[in-house]
CSV table of N, CA and C in Angstrom, one decimal:
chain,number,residue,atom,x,y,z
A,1,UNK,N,-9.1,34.4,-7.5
A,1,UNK,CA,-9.4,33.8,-6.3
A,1,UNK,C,-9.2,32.3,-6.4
A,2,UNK,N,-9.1,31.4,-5.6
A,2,UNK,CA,-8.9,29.8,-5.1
A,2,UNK,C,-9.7,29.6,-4.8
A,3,UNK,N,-9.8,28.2,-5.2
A,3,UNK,CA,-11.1,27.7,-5.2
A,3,UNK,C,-11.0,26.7,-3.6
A,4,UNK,N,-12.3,26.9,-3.1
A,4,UNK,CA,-11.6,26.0,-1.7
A,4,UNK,C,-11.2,24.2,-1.6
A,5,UNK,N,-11.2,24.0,-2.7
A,5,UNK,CA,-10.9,22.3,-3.4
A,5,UNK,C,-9.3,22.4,-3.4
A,6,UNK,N,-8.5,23.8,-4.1
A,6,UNK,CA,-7.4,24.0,-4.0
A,6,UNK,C,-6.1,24.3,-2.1
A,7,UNK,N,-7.2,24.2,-1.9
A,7,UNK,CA,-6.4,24.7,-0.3
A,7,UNK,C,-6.1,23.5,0.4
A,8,UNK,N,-4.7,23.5,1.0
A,8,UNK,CA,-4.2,22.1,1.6
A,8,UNK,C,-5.4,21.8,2.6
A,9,UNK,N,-5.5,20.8,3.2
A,9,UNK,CA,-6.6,20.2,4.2
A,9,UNK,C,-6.0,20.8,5.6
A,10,UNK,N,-7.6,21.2,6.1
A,10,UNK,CA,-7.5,21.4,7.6
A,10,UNK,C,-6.3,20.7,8.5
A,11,UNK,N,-6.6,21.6,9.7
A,11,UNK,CA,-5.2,21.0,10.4
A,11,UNK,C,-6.1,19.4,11.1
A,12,UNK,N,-7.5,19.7,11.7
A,12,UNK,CA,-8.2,18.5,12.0
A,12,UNK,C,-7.7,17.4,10.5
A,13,UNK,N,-8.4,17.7,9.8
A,13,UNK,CA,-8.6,16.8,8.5
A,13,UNK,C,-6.8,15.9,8.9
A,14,UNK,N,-5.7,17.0,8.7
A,14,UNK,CA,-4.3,16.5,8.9
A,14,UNK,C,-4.0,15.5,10.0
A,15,UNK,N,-4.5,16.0,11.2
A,15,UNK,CA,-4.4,15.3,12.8
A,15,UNK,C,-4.8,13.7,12.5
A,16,UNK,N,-5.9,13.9,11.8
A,16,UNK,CA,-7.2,12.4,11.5
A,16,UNK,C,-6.4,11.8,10.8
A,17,UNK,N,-5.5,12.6,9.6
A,17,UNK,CA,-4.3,11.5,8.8
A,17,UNK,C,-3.4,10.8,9.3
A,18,UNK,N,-2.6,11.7,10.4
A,18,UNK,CA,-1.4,11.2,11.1
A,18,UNK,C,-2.1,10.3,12.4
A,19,UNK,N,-2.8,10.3,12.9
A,19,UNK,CA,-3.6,9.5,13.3
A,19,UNK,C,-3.7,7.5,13.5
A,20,UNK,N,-4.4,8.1,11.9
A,20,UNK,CA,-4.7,7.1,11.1
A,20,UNK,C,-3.9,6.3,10.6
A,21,UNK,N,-2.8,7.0,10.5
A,21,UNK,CA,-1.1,6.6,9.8
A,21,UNK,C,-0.5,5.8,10.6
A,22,UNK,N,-0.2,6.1,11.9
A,22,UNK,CA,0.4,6.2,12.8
A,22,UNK,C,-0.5,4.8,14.1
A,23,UNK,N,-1.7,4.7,13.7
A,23,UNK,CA,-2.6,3.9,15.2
A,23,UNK,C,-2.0,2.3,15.2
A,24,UNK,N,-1.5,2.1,14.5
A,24,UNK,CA,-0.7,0.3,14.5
A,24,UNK,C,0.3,0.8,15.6
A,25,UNK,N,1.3,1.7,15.4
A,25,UNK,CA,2.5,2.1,16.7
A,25,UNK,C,2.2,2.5,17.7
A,26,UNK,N,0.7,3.4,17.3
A,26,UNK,CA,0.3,3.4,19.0
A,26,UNK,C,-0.8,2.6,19.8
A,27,UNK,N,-1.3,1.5,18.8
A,27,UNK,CA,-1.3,0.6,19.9
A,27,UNK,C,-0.7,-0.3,20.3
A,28,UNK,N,0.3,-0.6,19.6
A,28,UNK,CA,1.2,-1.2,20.0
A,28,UNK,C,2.2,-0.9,21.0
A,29,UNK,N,2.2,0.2,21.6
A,29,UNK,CA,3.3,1.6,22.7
A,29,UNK,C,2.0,0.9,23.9
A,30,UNK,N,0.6,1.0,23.7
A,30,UNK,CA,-0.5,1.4,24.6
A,30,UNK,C,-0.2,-0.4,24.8
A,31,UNK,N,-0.2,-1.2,24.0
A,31,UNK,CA,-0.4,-2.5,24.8
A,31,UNK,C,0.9,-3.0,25.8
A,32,UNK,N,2.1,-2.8,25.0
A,32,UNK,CA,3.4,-2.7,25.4
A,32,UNK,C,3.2,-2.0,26.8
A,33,UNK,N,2.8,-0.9,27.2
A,33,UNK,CA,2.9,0.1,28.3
A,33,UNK,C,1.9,-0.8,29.3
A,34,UNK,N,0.8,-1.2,29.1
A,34,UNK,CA,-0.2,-1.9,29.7
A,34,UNK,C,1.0,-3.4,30.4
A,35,UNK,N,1.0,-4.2,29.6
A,35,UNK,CA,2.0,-5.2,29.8
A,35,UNK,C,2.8,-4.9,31.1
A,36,UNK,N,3.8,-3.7,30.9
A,36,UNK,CA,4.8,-3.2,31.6
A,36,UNK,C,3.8,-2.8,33.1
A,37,UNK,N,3.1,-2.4,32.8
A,37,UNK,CA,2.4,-1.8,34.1
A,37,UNK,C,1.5,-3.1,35.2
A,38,UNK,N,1.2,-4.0,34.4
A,38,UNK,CA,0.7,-5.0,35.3
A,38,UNK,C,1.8,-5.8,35.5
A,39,UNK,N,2.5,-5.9,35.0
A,39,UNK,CA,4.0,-6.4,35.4
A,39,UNK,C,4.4,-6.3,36.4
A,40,UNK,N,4.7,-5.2,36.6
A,40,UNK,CA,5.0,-4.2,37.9
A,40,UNK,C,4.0,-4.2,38.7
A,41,UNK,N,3.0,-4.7,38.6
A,41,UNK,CA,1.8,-4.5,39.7
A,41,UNK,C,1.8,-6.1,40.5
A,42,UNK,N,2.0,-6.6,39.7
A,42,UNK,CA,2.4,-8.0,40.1
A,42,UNK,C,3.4,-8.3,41.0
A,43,UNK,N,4.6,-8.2,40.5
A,43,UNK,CA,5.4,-7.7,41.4
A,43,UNK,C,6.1,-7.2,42.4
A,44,UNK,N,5.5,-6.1,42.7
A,44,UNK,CA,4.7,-4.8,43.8
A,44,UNK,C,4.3,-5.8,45.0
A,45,UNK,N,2.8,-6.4,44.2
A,45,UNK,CA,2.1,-7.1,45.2
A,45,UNK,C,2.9,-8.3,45.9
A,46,UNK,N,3.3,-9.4,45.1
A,46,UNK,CA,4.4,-10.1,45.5
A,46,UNK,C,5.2,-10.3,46.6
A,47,UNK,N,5.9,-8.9,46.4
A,47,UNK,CA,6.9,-8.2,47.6
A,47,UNK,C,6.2,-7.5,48.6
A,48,UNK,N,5.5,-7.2,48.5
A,48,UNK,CA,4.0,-6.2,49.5
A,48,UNK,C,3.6,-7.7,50.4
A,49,UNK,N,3.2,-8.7,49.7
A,49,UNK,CA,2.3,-10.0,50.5
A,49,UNK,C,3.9,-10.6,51.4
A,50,UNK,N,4.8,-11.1,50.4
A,50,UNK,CA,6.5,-11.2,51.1
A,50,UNK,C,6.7,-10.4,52.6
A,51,UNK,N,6.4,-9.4,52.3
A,51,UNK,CA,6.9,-8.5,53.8
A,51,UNK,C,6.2,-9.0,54.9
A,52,UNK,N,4.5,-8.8,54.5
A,52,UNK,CA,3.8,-8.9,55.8
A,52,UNK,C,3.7,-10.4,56.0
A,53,UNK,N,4.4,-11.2,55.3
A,53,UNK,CA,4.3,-12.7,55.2
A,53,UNK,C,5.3,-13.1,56.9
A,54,UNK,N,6.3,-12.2,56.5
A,54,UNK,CA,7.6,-12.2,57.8
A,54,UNK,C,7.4,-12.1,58.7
């Protein structure tokens, strides 16, 4: 029998690695996306206040 020290790690335990590997590019995607989105909200409004300005 295997000992349970010998068995690759849980798929959670794996998720928490790639995660953890991985959270510098995703926050950096989440701030980038944030940026882009108020951007465009800006924008939006701009052209929105422009129209009813006419």
């Amino acid at each position: 029998m295997s000992t349970p020290n010998s068995q690759s790690p849980g798929l959670p335990k794996r998720i928490w690695v790639w995660v953890r590997r991985r959270s510098q590019a995703m926050l950096s995607s989440a701030l980038r996306g944030a940026a882009y989105a108020a951007g465009a909200g800006v924008v939006g409004l701009m052209f929105w206040w422009i129209q009813h300005k006419l």
